[in-house]
CSV table of C-alpha atoms and ligand atoms in Angstrom, one decimal:
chain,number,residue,atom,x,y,z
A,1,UNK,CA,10.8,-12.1,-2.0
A,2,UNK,CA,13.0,-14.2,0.4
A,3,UNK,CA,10.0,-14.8,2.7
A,4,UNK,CA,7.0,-14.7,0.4
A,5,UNK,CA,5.5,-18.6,0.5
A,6,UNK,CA,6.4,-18.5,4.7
A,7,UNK,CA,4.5,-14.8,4.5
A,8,UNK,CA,1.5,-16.2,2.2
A,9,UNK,CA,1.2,-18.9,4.6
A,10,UNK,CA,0.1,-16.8,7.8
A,11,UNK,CA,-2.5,-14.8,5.5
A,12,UNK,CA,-5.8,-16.4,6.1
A,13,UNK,CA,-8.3,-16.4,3.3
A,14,UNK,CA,-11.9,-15.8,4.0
A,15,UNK,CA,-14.6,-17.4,1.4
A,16,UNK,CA,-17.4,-15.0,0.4
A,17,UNK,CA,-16.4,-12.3,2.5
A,18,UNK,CA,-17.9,-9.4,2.4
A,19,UNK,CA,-19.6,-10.6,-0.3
A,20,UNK,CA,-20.3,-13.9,-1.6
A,21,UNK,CA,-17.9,-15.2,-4.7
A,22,UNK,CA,-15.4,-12.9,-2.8
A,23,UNK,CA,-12.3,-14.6,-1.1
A,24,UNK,CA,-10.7,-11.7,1.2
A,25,UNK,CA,-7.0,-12.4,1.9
A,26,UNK,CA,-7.3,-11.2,5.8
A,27,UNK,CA,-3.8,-10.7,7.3
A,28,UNK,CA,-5.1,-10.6,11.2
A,29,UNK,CA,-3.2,-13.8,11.5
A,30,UNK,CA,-0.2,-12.6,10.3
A,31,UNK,CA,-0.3,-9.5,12.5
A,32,UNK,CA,-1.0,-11.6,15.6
A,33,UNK,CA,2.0,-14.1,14.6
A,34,UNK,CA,5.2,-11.8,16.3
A,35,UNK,CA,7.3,-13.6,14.1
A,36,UNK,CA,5.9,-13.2,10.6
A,37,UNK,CA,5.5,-9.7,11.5
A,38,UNK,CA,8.9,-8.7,12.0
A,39,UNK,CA,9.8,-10.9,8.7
A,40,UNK,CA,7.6,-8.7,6.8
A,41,UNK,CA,8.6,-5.7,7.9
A,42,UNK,CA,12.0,-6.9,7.4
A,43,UNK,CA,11.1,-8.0,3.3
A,44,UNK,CA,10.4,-4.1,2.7
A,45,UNK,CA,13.4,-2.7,5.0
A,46,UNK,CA,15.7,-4.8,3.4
A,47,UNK,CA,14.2,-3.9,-0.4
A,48,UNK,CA,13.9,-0.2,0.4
A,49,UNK,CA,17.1,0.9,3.0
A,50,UNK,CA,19.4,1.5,0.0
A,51,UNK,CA,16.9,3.8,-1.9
A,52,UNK,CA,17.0,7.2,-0.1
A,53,UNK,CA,13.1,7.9,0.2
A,54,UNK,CA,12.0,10.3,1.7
A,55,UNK,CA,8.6,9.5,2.8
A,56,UNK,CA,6.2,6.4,3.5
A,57,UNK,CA,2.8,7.6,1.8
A,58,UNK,CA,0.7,4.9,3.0
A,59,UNK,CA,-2.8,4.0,2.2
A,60,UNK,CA,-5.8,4.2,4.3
A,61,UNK,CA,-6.1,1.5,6.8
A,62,UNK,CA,-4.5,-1.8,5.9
A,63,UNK,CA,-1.0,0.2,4.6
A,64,UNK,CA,-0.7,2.8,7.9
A,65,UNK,CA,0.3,-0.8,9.9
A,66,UNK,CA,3.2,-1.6,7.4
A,67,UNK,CA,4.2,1.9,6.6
A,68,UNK,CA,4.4,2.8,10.1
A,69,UNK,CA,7.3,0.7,11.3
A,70,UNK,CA,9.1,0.8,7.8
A,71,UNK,CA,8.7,4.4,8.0
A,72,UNK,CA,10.1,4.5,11.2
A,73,UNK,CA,13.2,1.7,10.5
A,74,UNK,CA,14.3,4.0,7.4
A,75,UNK,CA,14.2,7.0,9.2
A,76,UNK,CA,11.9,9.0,6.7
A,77,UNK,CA,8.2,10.6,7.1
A,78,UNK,CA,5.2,9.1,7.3
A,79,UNK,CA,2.6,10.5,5.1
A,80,UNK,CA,-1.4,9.5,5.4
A,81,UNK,CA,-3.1,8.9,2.1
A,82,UNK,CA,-6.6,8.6,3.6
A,83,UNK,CA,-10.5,7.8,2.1
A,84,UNK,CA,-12.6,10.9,1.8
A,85,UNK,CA,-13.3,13.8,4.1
A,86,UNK,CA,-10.8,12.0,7.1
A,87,UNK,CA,-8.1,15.2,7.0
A,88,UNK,CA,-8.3,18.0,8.9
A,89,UNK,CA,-6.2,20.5,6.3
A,90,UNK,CA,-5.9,22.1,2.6
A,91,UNK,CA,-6.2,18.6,0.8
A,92,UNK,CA,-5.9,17.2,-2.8
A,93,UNK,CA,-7.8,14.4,-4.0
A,94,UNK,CA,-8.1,12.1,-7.0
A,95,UNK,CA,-11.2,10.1,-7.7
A,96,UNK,CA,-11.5,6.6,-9.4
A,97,UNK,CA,-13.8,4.2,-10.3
A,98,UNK,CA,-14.9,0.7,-8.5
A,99,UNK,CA,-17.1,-2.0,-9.8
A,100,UNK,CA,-19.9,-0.6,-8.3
A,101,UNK,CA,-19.9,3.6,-7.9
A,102,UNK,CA,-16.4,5.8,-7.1
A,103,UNK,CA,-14.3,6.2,-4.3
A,104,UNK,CA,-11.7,9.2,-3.3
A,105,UNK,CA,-8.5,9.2,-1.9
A,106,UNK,CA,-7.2,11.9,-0.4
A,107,UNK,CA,-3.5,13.9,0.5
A,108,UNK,CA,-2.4,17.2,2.4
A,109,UNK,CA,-1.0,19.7,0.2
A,110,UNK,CA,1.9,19.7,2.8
A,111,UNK,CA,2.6,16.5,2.8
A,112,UNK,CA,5.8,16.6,1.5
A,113,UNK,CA,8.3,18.7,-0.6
A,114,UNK,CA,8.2,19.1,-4.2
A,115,UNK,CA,10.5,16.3,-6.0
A,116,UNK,CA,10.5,13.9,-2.8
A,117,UNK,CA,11.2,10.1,-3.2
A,118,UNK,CA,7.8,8.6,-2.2
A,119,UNK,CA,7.5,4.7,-1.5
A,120,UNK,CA,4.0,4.0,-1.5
A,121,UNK,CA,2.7,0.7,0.8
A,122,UNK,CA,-0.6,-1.0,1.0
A,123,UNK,CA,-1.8,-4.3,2.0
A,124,UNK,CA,-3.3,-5.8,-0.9
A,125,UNK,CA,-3.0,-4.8,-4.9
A,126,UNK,CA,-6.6,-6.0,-6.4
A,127,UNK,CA,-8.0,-4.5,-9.5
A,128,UNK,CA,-5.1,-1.9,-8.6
A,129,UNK,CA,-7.4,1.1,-8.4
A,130,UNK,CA,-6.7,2.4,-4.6
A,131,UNK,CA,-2.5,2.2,-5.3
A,132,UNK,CA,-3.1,4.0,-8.7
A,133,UNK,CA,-5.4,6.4,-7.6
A,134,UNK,CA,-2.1,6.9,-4.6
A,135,UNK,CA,0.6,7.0,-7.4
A,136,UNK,CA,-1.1,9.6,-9.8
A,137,UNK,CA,-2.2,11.1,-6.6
A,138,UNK,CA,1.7,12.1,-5.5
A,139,UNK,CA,2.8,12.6,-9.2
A,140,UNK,CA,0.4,15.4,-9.3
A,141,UNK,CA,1.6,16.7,-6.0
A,142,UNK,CA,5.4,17.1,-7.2
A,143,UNK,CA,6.2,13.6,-5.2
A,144,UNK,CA,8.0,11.1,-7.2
A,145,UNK,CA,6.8,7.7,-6.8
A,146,UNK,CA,9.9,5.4,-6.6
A,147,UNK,CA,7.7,1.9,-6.5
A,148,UNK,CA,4.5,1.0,-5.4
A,149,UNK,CA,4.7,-2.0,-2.5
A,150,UNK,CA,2.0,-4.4,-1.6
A,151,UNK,CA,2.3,-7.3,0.6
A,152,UNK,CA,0.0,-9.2,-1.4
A,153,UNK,CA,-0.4,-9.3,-5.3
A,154,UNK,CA,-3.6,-10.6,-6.5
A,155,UNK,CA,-2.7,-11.0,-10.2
A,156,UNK,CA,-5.2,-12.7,-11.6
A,157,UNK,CA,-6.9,-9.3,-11.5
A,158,UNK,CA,-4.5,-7.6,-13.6
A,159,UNK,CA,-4.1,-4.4,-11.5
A,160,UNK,CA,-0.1,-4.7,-10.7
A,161,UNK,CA,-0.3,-5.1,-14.6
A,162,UNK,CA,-2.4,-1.8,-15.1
A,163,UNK,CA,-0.5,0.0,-12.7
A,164,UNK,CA,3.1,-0.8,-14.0
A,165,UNK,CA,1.7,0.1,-17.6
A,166,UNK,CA,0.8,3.4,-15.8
A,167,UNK,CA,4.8,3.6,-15.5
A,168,UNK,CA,5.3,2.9,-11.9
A,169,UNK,CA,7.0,-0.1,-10.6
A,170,UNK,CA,5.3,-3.1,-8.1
A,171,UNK,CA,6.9,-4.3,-5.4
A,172,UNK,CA,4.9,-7.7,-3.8
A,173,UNK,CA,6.0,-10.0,-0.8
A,174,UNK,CA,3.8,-12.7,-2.1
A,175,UNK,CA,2.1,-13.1,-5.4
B,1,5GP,P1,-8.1,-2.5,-5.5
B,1,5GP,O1,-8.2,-1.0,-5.5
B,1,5GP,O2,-6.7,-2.9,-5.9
B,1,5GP,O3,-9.2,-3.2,-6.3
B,1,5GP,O4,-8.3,-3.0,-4.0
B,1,5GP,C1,-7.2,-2.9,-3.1
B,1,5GP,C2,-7.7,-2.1,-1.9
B,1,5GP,O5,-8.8,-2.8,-1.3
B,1,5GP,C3,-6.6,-2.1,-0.8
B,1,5GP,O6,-6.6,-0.9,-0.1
B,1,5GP,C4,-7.0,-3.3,0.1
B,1,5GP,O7,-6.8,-2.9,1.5
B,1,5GP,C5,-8.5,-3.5,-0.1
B,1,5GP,N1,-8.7,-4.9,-0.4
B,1,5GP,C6,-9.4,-5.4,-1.5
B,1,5GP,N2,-9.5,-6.7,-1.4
B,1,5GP,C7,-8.9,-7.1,-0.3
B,1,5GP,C8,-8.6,-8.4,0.3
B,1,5GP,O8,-8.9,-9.5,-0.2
B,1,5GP,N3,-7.8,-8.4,1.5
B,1,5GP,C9,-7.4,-7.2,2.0
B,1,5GP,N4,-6.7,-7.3,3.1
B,1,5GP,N5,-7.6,-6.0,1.5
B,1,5GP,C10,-8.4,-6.0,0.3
């Protein structure tokens, strides 16, 4: 995208965090940075004002603070796809697997309407579990996933790779 290298160079990368041999991409500075902010909220308005969604599902925490204001720019919902046992209603849930144990994410059966076009938004694409998890996670809810959108790609993982084979289509601002 247009401002991916400027956007990549406000993410701070944290060595061995939390774990050592880790490197977490940590967008704080980026948030702080008015600027940079406002350009990355533009990258995804200006990909996804043409498409006629009709809701943001965003994930749990990281993609509530980009789906938010894009959710609010386009003028469509904004739907929670939270961790485990963090909604109050009816829910539906799909599980999958990390490196170490499984992890849940979870939807309201109300969300939205059978057939809806769904953008889904996250921070960060890794071994692309958490957005796959989303995307089969609104396909099985009658949503229709229009593209999957990260701000960061983390390749070298292969997850943006496993979840376009999965049939949905990546968006990144920065590989
Ligand atoms: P995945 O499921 O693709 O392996 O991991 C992606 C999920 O974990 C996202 O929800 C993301 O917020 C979080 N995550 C994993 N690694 C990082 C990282 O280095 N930086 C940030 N900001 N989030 C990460």
């Amino acid at each position: 995208s247009i401002y991916g290298d400027y956007i990549k160079s406000v993410i701070r990368t944290v060595p061995d965090w939390p774990q050592a041999g880790v490197n977490f991409r940590d967008i704080t500075p980026l948030l702080q940075n008015s600027a940079a902010f406002r350009k990355l909220v533009d990258s995804f308005v200006h990909r996804y004002q043409e498409m006629d969604l009709d809701a943001i599902a965003a994930i749990d925490a990281r993609g509530f603070i980009i789906g938010a204001p894009l959710a609010y720019e386009l003028g469509c919902s904004f739907v929670p796809v939270r961790k485990k046992g963090k909604l109050p209603f009816r829910t539906i849930s799909e599980t999958y697997t990390l490196e170490y144990g499984e992890a849940e994410v979870e939807l309201h059966s109300d969300a939205f309407k059978q057939g809806d076009r769904i953008l889904i938004v996250d921070d960060l694409i890794a071994t692309g579990g958490t957005m796959l998890a989303a995307a089969k996670l609104i396909t099985r809810s009658g949503g229709r996933v229009i593209e999957t959108a990260t701000i960061v790609d983390l390749p070298d993982l292969g997850g943006s790779q496993r979840i376009r084979e999965a049939g949905y289509g990546v968006f990144a601002v920065c590989a």
